[in-house]
Amino acid sequence: MTLEAVLLVSAALVGIGVYGALSQQTFVMIMMGLELILAGAILAGGGLWAFAAGGSPKGQLLVVVLMTVMAVEAAMGFALVIAVYRVRKAEMTEMVKRLKR
Amino acid sequence: MTGPLLLAALPLLPLAAAAAAVALRGRPRTVGPAAAGAMAATFALALAAAAAEPAASWSWGGGLELRFAVTGMARVVAPLVPFVAAPILLYAAAHGEAGVPRLLAWMSAFVGAMELLVVADDLLALLIGFELVALCSWVLIAHDWRDSADGRDATRAFLTVRAGDLGLYAAAGLAFAATGSFAFDALADAPRPLLDGVALGVLVAAAAKSAQLPFSPWLFAAMAGPTPVSALLHSATMVAAGAYALARLAPAFAGLEWFGPVVLGLGLATALAGAAVAALHPHVKKALAASTSAQYGLVLVAIGAGSTAAATAHLVAHALFKALLFLGAGMAIAAVGTGDLEGMRLGRRLPRAAGLFAVGALALAAVPPMGAAWTKEEVVKAAAERGSWLALGAILAGGLAALYAARLHLLAYGPERSGGLPLPRRATSHRRAGLSALRRGPRAGELAGAAVLAAATLALSALWIPGAGRAVEAVTGGRLAAGGPTETALSLAAVAAGLLAAGALHTRGRLSRLGLPRSARRAAVAWLGLPAAARTVVARPTVAFAGALSAFDDRVIDAGVRTAAWIGRRVSGLFSRWVERAVDAALVLGTARATLLAALASRLADDRGVDAAFEGTAAGVGRAGRWAPRAQTGLAHHYLAILFAGLLAAVLLAAAGR
């Protein structure tokens, strides 16, 4: 296993995540996409720590922070989605247009 | 008195008298005696000069020198002029109605000019004298110019005399060219062809001045002047100037073989023609004028025959009796108001005037023992020297003179008609009315003047004294011809015949026309057609020539001037149009148009360029403003996409910056 392969996988994860965030219509799927992006970022961080940093703690910390962010973000996101669903009964993006002025 | 001063006084004293007459014009009674006194003083000076024989010359400037001398004939004529002038001035002072001081002044000036002529010793001074005398004559003839048309007659006389004076101008010029000087004495050295020219010029001038043929009619025109003027100028002195000049210069021309015969022929022809006209003319003054021409013809006969002494003597005698006759005629004209001989016959009513006139008439008729008879005989003798036919012509002229002298006296101062004879058809109205009262009788001054001249005429009878001839020759420096008794007898017979014929015609009442038909009288009045001939031959061609010259000037010469003016106008027109087009159009209008175009362009630039830029900018901003919020869809996934796009751009920027 080389760094390039890891980064490649991480880039693929980010790419799929971006594609998913952009092309999905329901909020849950958009959240899935965001999860994948973050997963890719975590993988890239972990791989770089493993191959390039030479074991410094800064890499580890970064991976952990990212995992935390991912979890928080997912939680908050789902909370919001449920909140919107409760009010508007909308699960698709096109249904909510109140952000438009 | 020294010579030159004496000589200068002769012309200048009468001029001073003229000035005095003008100064004294406020006191008319004194002017006459003053002028006559000045003439008497001049006469005394002239006698002194005749005795002293002074000669002087005066430099006129420019190389011209005038010479004066009292020699030869001048010794006789120089005293004669003031002697005749003095009584005539007295007469004029008494006779004249208005303008007397002016008349006396000019007559005195004339005497001064005549004296200048008489004492002249060269052609230039003679010419000056001729011209001055002609000028005075012109002024004096037109003395009454305000009342009558005398101006035209004066001009006629003046022009004729002046035209004759051209001969003297030519003669003076030729003399100067021939000899380099104008003096009479130098003429003897002149070469032949030029001397002929000089003689011809002098002859023409003298013939014109002395009213010889063909210049005679001017004397008729001169009779329009006052009677004293006629008495002084046109009988005794001015017309004598021509004969005088001829006589003075005759010795210089003695070598020319044509001169004597031509002068003699001219004089004889004039004597006969003038006598014919005088015998038929109905006006007393004009008959006397024709008689003057005739008598000067006789003087020319004497000159042509070579006897200047006889010429001078006859000139003197004629001056005295002709002036007397004119004064008498003046008294008659003043008495009846007209000069027509038909209405006169004043013998009974003006006895003293008639007596004085008779003296003059006897002298004119050359009845012995009048001095004029002696002089006429001398003329006949001189003519006889040259040929018997010439003497017969002179005798015939003398007989005619007797005829017309008697006619004049009988018609003017003869006894009135007796009741048995019918009145002539041409009787004037006052005769039909039975000879009404006279307009005015002769005044004392008039009679005094005439009496002085009559006394002088009678005194000339002294010429009949044996030995007088030698004295005349000595005084005048001439020569008298020696003649035989035949000429004298024939001449006296002719005189007697003339007188008897006049008497016979008078008793038959035919004296006025001499029994000839009316056409004869008309011919006499028209001076035998000479004035008409002069008009046709001289006047009309001259006027036509002047008209032709004037037309030539107008058409040809002025045409050049007009063409130049036309060219100038066209050029200036073209120039002005060019200036209009080029300058005005190009500069002015062009500038205006350019300015307007610039204004239009700037307006367009402002409208389309600047405003469009602003408005375009504003519109673009507005469009951008409308377009920008379209990104606000309100849809979350759109925002998400935008978010990711921005993130991608930031990453790329960061990667590029590394």
Short mmCIF file of C-alpha atoms in Angstrom, two decimals, chain B residues 172-565:
data_model
loop_
_atom_site.label_atom_id
_atom_site.label_comp_id
_atom_site.label_asym_id
_atom_site.label_seq_id
_atom_site.Cartn_x
_atom_site.Cartn_y
_atom_site.Cartn_z
CA ALA B 172 7.38 139.53 -87.91
CA GLY B 173 8.30 135.88 -87.64
CA LEU B 174 9.72 135.79 -91.13
CA ALA B 175 11.68 138.97 -90.54
CA PHE B 176 13.14 137.53 -87.37
CA ALA B 177 14.02 134.31 -89.17
CA ALA B 178 15.61 136.21 -92.04
CA THR B 179 17.57 138.85 -90.23
CA GLY B 180 17.58 137.89 -86.58
CA SER B 181 15.91 141.10 -85.52
CA PHE B 182 12.59 142.84 -85.90
CA ALA B 183 13.89 146.29 -86.80
CA PHE B 184 12.61 148.06 -89.86
CA ASP B 185 16.13 148.97 -90.90
CA ALA B 186 17.26 145.37 -90.87
CA LEU B 187 14.67 144.37 -93.43
CA ALA B 188 16.82 145.63 -96.23
CA ASP B 189 19.24 142.77 -95.61
CA ALA B 190 16.64 140.06 -95.74
CA PRO B 191 16.95 137.46 -98.52
CA ARG B 192 14.37 137.53 -101.27
CA PRO B 193 11.87 134.77 -100.60
CA LEU B 194 11.56 135.72 -96.94
CA LEU B 195 11.28 139.38 -97.76
CA ASP B 196 8.40 138.55 -100.10
CA GLY B 197 6.69 136.80 -97.21
CA VAL B 198 7.25 139.77 -94.92
CA ALA B 199 5.85 142.17 -97.50
CA LEU B 200 2.83 139.98 -98.11
CA GLY B 201 2.12 139.67 -94.40
CA VAL B 202 2.37 143.40 -93.85
CA LEU B 203 0.14 144.00 -96.86
CA VAL B 204 -2.55 141.65 -95.57
CA ALA B 205 -2.47 143.21 -92.12
CA ALA B 206 -2.57 146.73 -93.54
CA ALA B 207 -5.40 145.89 -95.92
CA ALA B 208 -7.46 144.46 -93.08
CA LYS B 209 -6.73 147.35 -90.78
CA SER B 210 -7.49 150.00 -93.39
CA ALA B 211 -10.65 148.28 -94.56
CA GLN B 212 -9.43 147.57 -98.05
CA LEU B 213 -10.85 144.84 -100.22
CA PRO B 214 -11.67 142.13 -99.35
CA PHE B 215 -11.82 143.14 -95.69
CA SER B 216 -13.92 146.24 -96.16
CA PRO B 217 -17.23 145.15 -94.62
CA TRP B 218 -15.92 145.18 -91.04
CA LEU B 219 -16.05 148.93 -91.09
CA PHE B 220 -19.81 148.74 -91.52
CA ALA B 221 -20.04 146.60 -88.40
CA ALA B 222 -17.83 149.10 -86.60
CA MET B 223 -20.34 151.84 -87.26
CA ALA B 224 -22.51 150.34 -84.54
CA GLY B 225 -20.39 152.13 -81.98
CA PRO B 226 -20.94 155.66 -80.74
CA THR B 227 -20.25 158.46 -83.20
CA PRO B 228 -17.15 159.83 -81.48
CA VAL B 229 -15.66 156.36 -81.67
CA SER B 230 -16.42 156.21 -85.36
CA ALA B 231 -14.91 159.64 -85.81
CA LEU B 232 -11.70 158.87 -83.97
CA LEU B 233 -11.01 155.26 -84.65
CA HIS B 234 -12.71 154.32 -87.79
CA SER B 235 -11.98 157.31 -89.90
CA ALA B 236 -8.94 159.17 -88.72
CA THR B 237 -6.60 156.98 -86.77
CA MET B 238 -7.06 153.25 -86.42
CA VAL B 239 -7.79 152.61 -90.06
CA ALA B 240 -4.94 154.95 -90.83
CA ALA B 241 -2.64 152.55 -89.00
CA GLY B 242 -2.72 150.08 -91.84
CA ALA B 243 -1.82 152.62 -94.47
CA TYR B 244 0.72 154.11 -92.09
CA ALA B 245 2.49 150.79 -91.57
CA LEU B 246 2.52 150.18 -95.29
CA ALA B 247 3.96 153.60 -95.97
CA ARG B 248 6.57 153.23 -93.26
CA LEU B 249 7.75 149.93 -94.64
CA ALA B 250 7.44 150.78 -98.34
CA PRO B 251 11.08 151.84 -98.66
CA ALA B 252 12.17 148.45 -97.32
CA PHE B 253 10.05 146.70 -99.93
CA ALA B 254 11.12 148.97 -102.75
CA GLY B 255 13.19 146.19 -104.23
CA LEU B 256 10.22 143.88 -104.67
CA GLU B 257 8.83 144.34 -108.14
CA TRP B 258 5.39 142.99 -107.32
CA PHE B 259 4.77 145.13 -104.27
CA GLY B 260 4.06 148.51 -105.83
CA PRO B 261 1.68 147.28 -108.53
CA VAL B 262 -0.22 145.04 -106.12
CA VAL B 263 -0.69 147.81 -103.59
CA LEU B 264 -1.68 150.25 -106.29
CA GLY B 265 -4.16 147.84 -107.82
CA LEU B 266 -5.68 146.96 -104.45
CA GLY B 267 -5.99 150.61 -103.52
CA LEU B 268 -7.57 151.57 -106.81
CA ALA B 269 -10.04 148.72 -106.70
CA THR B 270 -11.04 149.64 -103.17
CA ALA B 271 -11.31 153.28 -104.07
CA LEU B 272 -13.75 152.54 -106.89
CA ALA B 273 -15.76 149.89 -105.05
CA GLY B 274 -15.96 151.94 -101.88
CA ALA B 275 -17.05 154.98 -103.83
CA ALA B 276 -19.80 152.98 -105.52
CA VAL B 277 -21.10 151.73 -102.19
CA ALA B 278 -20.83 155.17 -100.59
CA ALA B 279 -22.80 156.76 -103.38
CA LEU B 280 -25.75 154.43 -102.90
CA HIS B 281 -25.93 153.70 -99.19
CA PRO B 282 -28.93 155.09 -97.32
CA HIS B 283 -27.30 155.35 -93.89
CA VAL B 284 -25.08 158.34 -93.31
CA LYS B 285 -22.50 156.64 -91.09
CA LYS B 286 -22.14 153.62 -93.30
CA ALA B 287 -21.83 155.78 -96.39
CA LEU B 288 -19.04 157.64 -94.63
CA ALA B 289 -17.47 154.32 -93.72
CA ALA B 290 -17.46 153.19 -97.34
CA SER B 291 -15.99 156.55 -98.21
CA THR B 292 -13.24 155.93 -95.67
CA SER B 293 -12.36 152.69 -97.40
CA ALA B 294 -12.31 154.49 -100.73
CA GLN B 295 -10.10 157.31 -99.50
CA TYR B 296 -7.64 154.91 -97.96
CA GLY B 297 -7.66 153.16 -101.28
CA LEU B 298 -6.34 156.38 -102.75
CA VAL B 299 -3.66 156.47 -100.04
CA LEU B 300 -2.64 152.97 -101.03
CA VAL B 301 -2.52 154.10 -104.63
CA ALA B 302 0.00 156.72 -103.62
CA ILE B 303 2.05 154.19 -101.66
CA GLY B 304 2.02 151.75 -104.51
CA ALA B 305 3.09 154.49 -106.88
CA GLY B 306 6.08 155.17 -104.66
CA SER B 307 5.06 158.53 -103.29
CA THR B 308 4.88 158.14 -99.54
CA ALA B 309 4.83 161.92 -99.12
CA ALA B 310 1.58 162.18 -101.06
CA ALA B 311 0.21 159.25 -99.09
CA THR B 312 1.06 160.89 -95.78
CA ALA B 313 -0.37 164.22 -96.85
CA HIS B 314 -3.64 162.66 -97.99
CA LEU B 315 -3.81 160.61 -94.82
CA VAL B 316 -3.52 163.77 -92.73
CA ALA B 317 -6.07 165.66 -94.76
CA HIS B 318 -8.48 162.74 -94.72
CA ALA B 319 -8.15 162.35 -90.98
CA LEU B 320 -9.18 165.92 -90.43
CA PHE B 321 -12.13 166.14 -92.79
CA LYS B 322 -13.46 162.65 -92.16
CA ALA B 323 -13.51 163.20 -88.42
CA LEU B 324 -15.32 166.47 -89.05
CA LEU B 325 -17.86 164.72 -91.28
CA PHE B 326 -18.51 162.08 -88.66
CA LEU B 327 -19.05 164.69 -85.98
CA GLY B 328 -21.53 166.42 -88.23
CA ALA B 329 -23.26 163.13 -88.94
CA GLY B 330 -23.43 162.50 -85.21
CA MET B 331 -25.17 165.80 -84.66
CA ALA B 332 -27.67 164.97 -87.40
CA ILE B 333 -28.36 161.52 -85.97
CA ALA B 334 -28.87 162.99 -82.52
CA ALA B 335 -31.28 165.50 -84.02
CA VAL B 336 -33.58 163.08 -85.87
CA GLY B 337 -32.91 159.88 -83.94
CA THR B 338 -31.91 157.80 -86.94
CA GLY B 339 -29.08 157.68 -89.40
CA ASP B 340 -31.32 157.23 -92.40
CA LEU B 341 -30.54 159.89 -94.96
CA GLU B 342 -34.10 159.99 -96.12
CA GLY B 343 -35.32 161.73 -93.04
CA MET B 344 -32.69 164.38 -92.54
CA ARG B 345 -32.43 167.61 -94.59
CA LEU B 346 -31.45 169.55 -91.56
CA GLY B 347 -29.94 172.51 -93.37
CA ARG B 348 -32.40 175.10 -92.15
CA ARG B 349 -32.83 173.81 -88.68
CA LEU B 350 -29.18 173.20 -87.80
CA PRO B 351 -27.42 175.93 -89.70
CA ARG B 352 -24.13 175.88 -87.81
CA ALA B 353 -23.82 172.16 -88.05
CA ALA B 354 -24.69 172.40 -91.72
CA GLY B 355 -21.92 174.93 -92.29
CA LEU B 356 -19.34 172.78 -90.56
CA PHE B 357 -20.48 169.70 -92.43
CA ALA B 358 -20.20 171.65 -95.68
CA VAL B 359 -16.52 172.31 -94.98
CA GLY B 360 -15.94 168.61 -94.59
CA ALA B 361 -17.98 167.76 -97.66
CA LEU B 362 -15.99 170.20 -99.79
CA ALA B 363 -12.78 168.63 -98.58
CA LEU B 364 -14.11 165.15 -99.33
CA ALA B 365 -15.09 166.25 -102.79
CA ALA B 366 -11.57 167.62 -103.21
CA VAL B 367 -12.71 171.03 -104.29
CA PRO B 368 -9.86 173.53 -104.49
CA PRO B 369 -8.61 175.43 -102.55
CA MET B 370 -9.18 172.84 -99.82
CA GLY B 371 -6.00 171.16 -98.66
CA ALA B 372 -7.58 167.78 -99.35
CA ALA B 373 -7.83 168.74 -102.97
CA TRP B 374 -4.10 169.33 -103.12
CA THR B 375 -3.33 165.98 -101.57
CA LYS B 376 -5.70 164.20 -103.91
CA GLU B 377 -4.03 165.84 -106.87
CA GLU B 378 -0.69 164.61 -105.62
CA VAL B 379 -2.09 161.11 -105.45
CA VAL B 380 -3.34 161.39 -109.02
CA LYS B 381 0.05 162.64 -110.15
CA ALA B 382 1.77 159.76 -108.44
CA ALA B 383 -0.59 157.32 -110.15
CA ALA B 384 0.03 159.01 -113.48
CA GLU B 385 3.72 158.26 -113.08
CA ARG B 386 2.89 154.60 -113.21
CA GLY B 387 0.44 154.62 -116.02
CA SER B 388 -2.28 156.70 -117.60
CA TRP B 389 -5.03 154.16 -117.01
CA LEU B 390 -4.19 154.19 -113.33
CA ALA B 391 -4.39 157.96 -113.31
CA LEU B 392 -7.76 157.76 -115.02
CA GLY B 393 -8.93 155.32 -112.39
CA ALA B 394 -7.84 157.68 -109.63
CA ILE B 395 -9.55 160.57 -111.40
CA LEU B 396 -12.74 158.54 -111.67
CA ALA B 397 -12.52 157.73 -107.97
CA GLY B 398 -12.14 161.43 -107.29
CA GLY B 399 -15.18 162.25 -109.37
CA LEU B 400 -17.25 159.66 -107.54
CA ALA B 401 -15.99 161.13 -104.28
CA ALA B 402 -17.29 164.51 -105.32
CA LEU B 403 -20.62 162.90 -106.23
CA TYR B 404 -21.17 161.15 -102.95
CA ALA B 405 -19.79 164.04 -100.90
CA ALA B 406 -22.36 166.32 -102.45
CA ARG B 407 -25.03 163.63 -101.99
CA LEU B 408 -24.23 163.33 -98.32
CA HIS B 409 -24.31 167.02 -97.70
CA LEU B 410 -27.47 167.66 -99.68
CA LEU B 411 -29.35 164.77 -98.14
CA ALA B 412 -28.21 165.33 -94.59
CA TYR B 413 -27.89 169.05 -94.37
CA GLY B 414 -29.44 170.28 -97.55
CA PRO B 415 -32.38 172.62 -97.74
CA GLU B 416 -35.76 171.10 -97.14
CA ARG B 417 -37.92 170.12 -99.99
CA SER B 418 -40.04 172.74 -101.52
CA GLY B 419 -43.74 172.01 -101.63
CA GLY B 420 -44.03 171.38 -105.38
CA LEU B 421 -42.14 168.14 -105.56
CA PRO B 422 -43.66 164.89 -104.39
CA LEU B 423 -42.27 163.19 -101.35
CA PRO B 424 -40.21 160.09 -102.03
CA ARG B 425 -42.00 156.85 -101.36
CA ARG B 426 -39.68 155.88 -98.54
CA ALA B 427 -40.44 158.94 -96.48
CA THR B 428 -40.46 158.32 -92.79
CA SER B 429 -43.47 159.03 -90.66
CA HIS B 430 -42.28 162.25 -89.19
CA ARG B 431 -41.76 163.68 -92.61
CA ARG B 432 -45.34 162.93 -93.49
CA ALA B 433 -46.31 164.66 -90.33
CA GLY B 434 -44.67 167.77 -91.69
CA LEU B 435 -41.20 167.67 -90.19
CA SER B 436 -41.91 167.61 -86.51
CA ALA B 437 -39.58 169.03 -83.91
CA LEU B 438 -36.03 167.83 -83.53
CA ARG B 439 -35.10 165.41 -80.78
CA ARG B 440 -32.31 167.62 -79.73
CA GLY B 441 -30.11 170.27 -81.18
CA PRO B 442 -26.34 170.25 -81.19
CA ARG B 443 -24.71 171.09 -77.92
CA ALA B 444 -21.97 173.62 -77.42
CA GLY B 445 -19.24 171.05 -76.91
CA GLU B 446 -20.21 169.22 -80.08
CA LEU B 447 -20.10 172.36 -82.15
CA ALA B 448 -16.82 173.41 -80.60
CA GLY B 449 -15.16 170.12 -81.43
CA ALA B 450 -16.44 170.17 -84.98
CA ALA B 451 -15.39 173.79 -85.36
CA VAL B 452 -11.80 173.01 -84.37
CA LEU B 453 -11.62 170.30 -86.99
CA ALA B 454 -13.21 172.52 -89.60
CA ALA B 455 -10.66 175.22 -88.87
CA ALA B 456 -7.85 172.73 -89.23
CA THR B 457 -9.29 171.49 -92.53
CA LEU B 458 -9.48 175.01 -93.80
CA ALA B 459 -5.97 175.70 -92.54
CA LEU B 460 -4.69 172.84 -94.64
CA SER B 461 -5.47 174.95 -97.66
CA ALA B 462 -2.03 176.37 -97.07
CA LEU B 463 -0.76 173.37 -98.99
CA TRP B 464 -1.69 175.19 -102.18
CA ILE B 465 1.02 177.73 -101.47
CA PRO B 466 3.95 177.10 -103.80
CA GLY B 467 6.81 175.49 -101.94
CA ALA B 468 4.53 173.55 -99.65
CA GLY B 469 5.37 170.46 -101.61
CA ARG B 470 9.05 170.76 -100.77
CA ALA B 471 8.14 171.21 -97.12
CA VAL B 472 5.99 168.11 -97.19
CA GLU B 473 8.75 166.11 -98.77
CA ALA B 474 11.22 167.37 -96.20
CA VAL B 475 9.02 166.63 -93.24
CA THR B 476 7.89 163.18 -94.28
CA GLY B 477 11.09 162.13 -95.93
CA GLY B 478 9.22 161.00 -99.03
CA ARG B 479 8.95 162.08 -102.60
CA LEU B 480 6.24 163.86 -104.49
CA ALA B 481 5.62 163.10 -108.10
CA ALA B 482 5.96 165.81 -110.62
CA GLY B 483 2.87 165.91 -112.74
CA GLY B 484 1.60 167.85 -115.62
CA PRO B 485 -1.45 170.04 -115.99
CA THR B 486 -3.42 167.38 -117.86
CA GLU B 487 -4.04 165.23 -114.86
CA THR B 488 -5.00 168.24 -112.78
CA ALA B 489 -7.38 169.50 -115.41
CA LEU B 490 -9.01 166.11 -115.88
CA SER B 491 -9.29 165.67 -112.18
CA LEU B 492 -10.94 169.02 -111.63
CA ALA B 493 -13.26 168.31 -114.49
CA ALA B 494 -14.24 165.02 -112.87
CA VAL B 495 -14.88 166.78 -109.57
CA ALA B 496 -17.03 169.38 -111.26
CA ALA B 497 -18.92 166.67 -113.12
CA GLY B 498 -19.59 164.84 -109.93
CA LEU B 499 -20.90 167.94 -108.19
CA LEU B 500 -23.10 168.86 -111.11
CA ALA B 501 -24.49 165.36 -111.36
CA ALA B 502 -25.34 165.43 -107.69
CA GLY B 503 -27.04 168.75 -108.05
CA ALA B 504 -29.03 167.59 -111.07
CA LEU B 505 -30.16 164.42 -109.36
CA HIS B 506 -31.10 166.41 -106.31
CA THR B 507 -33.39 168.72 -108.16
CA ARG B 508 -35.08 165.72 -109.65
CA GLY B 509 -35.36 164.19 -106.23
CA ARG B 510 -33.42 161.12 -107.24
CA LEU B 511 -30.30 161.79 -105.25
CA SER B 512 -30.90 159.10 -102.67
CA ARG B 513 -30.62 156.23 -105.12
CA LEU B 514 -28.94 158.19 -107.86
CA GLY B 515 -31.76 157.12 -110.10
CA LEU B 516 -30.55 153.54 -110.15
CA PRO B 517 -32.84 150.58 -109.51
CA ARG B 518 -33.41 149.19 -106.07
CA SER B 519 -31.10 146.26 -106.68
CA ALA B 520 -28.20 148.68 -106.93
CA ARG B 521 -28.98 150.01 -103.50
CA ARG B 522 -29.31 146.51 -102.10
CA ALA B 523 -25.94 145.62 -103.55
CA ALA B 524 -24.43 148.69 -101.94
CA VAL B 525 -25.98 147.92 -98.58
CA ALA B 526 -24.59 144.39 -98.75
CA TRP B 527 -21.14 145.78 -99.65
CA LEU B 528 -21.22 144.13 -103.04
CA GLY B 529 -21.63 140.68 -101.55
CA LEU B 530 -18.32 140.63 -99.69
CA PRO B 531 -19.66 139.67 -96.25
CA ALA B 532 -21.73 136.85 -97.76
CA ALA B 533 -18.67 135.64 -99.62
CA ALA B 534 -16.63 135.80 -96.44
CA ARG B 535 -19.24 133.76 -94.63
CA THR B 536 -19.29 131.09 -97.33
CA VAL B 537 -15.59 130.96 -98.01
CA VAL B 538 -14.12 131.51 -94.58
CA ALA B 539 -16.63 131.31 -91.79
CA ARG B 540 -18.68 128.27 -92.71
CA PRO B 541 -15.75 126.02 -93.64
CA THR B 542 -13.97 127.03 -90.45
CA VAL B 543 -16.99 126.26 -88.33
CA ALA B 544 -17.54 123.00 -90.22
CA PHE B 545 -13.91 122.09 -89.73
CA ALA B 546 -14.18 122.87 -86.05
CA GLY B 547 -17.28 120.69 -85.89
CA ALA B 548 -15.48 117.88 -87.65
CA LEU B 549 -12.55 118.13 -85.26
CA SER B 550 -14.91 118.10 -82.33
CA ALA B 551 -16.72 115.05 -83.68
CA PHE B 552 -13.38 113.37 -84.23
CA ASP B 553 -12.44 114.18 -80.69
CA ASP B 554 -15.72 112.83 -79.37
CA ARG B 555 -15.75 109.65 -81.36
CA VAL B 556 -12.18 108.63 -81.88
CA ILE B 557 -10.18 110.12 -79.11
CA ASP B 558 -12.85 109.86 -76.49
CA ALA B 559 -13.49 106.33 -77.69
CA GLY B 560 -10.05 105.41 -76.49
CA VAL B 561 -10.74 106.98 -73.15
CA ARG B 562 -14.15 105.35 -72.92
CA THR B 563 -12.68 101.97 -73.83
CA ALA B 564 -10.07 102.30 -71.16
CA ALA B 565 -12.77 103.17 -68.67
#
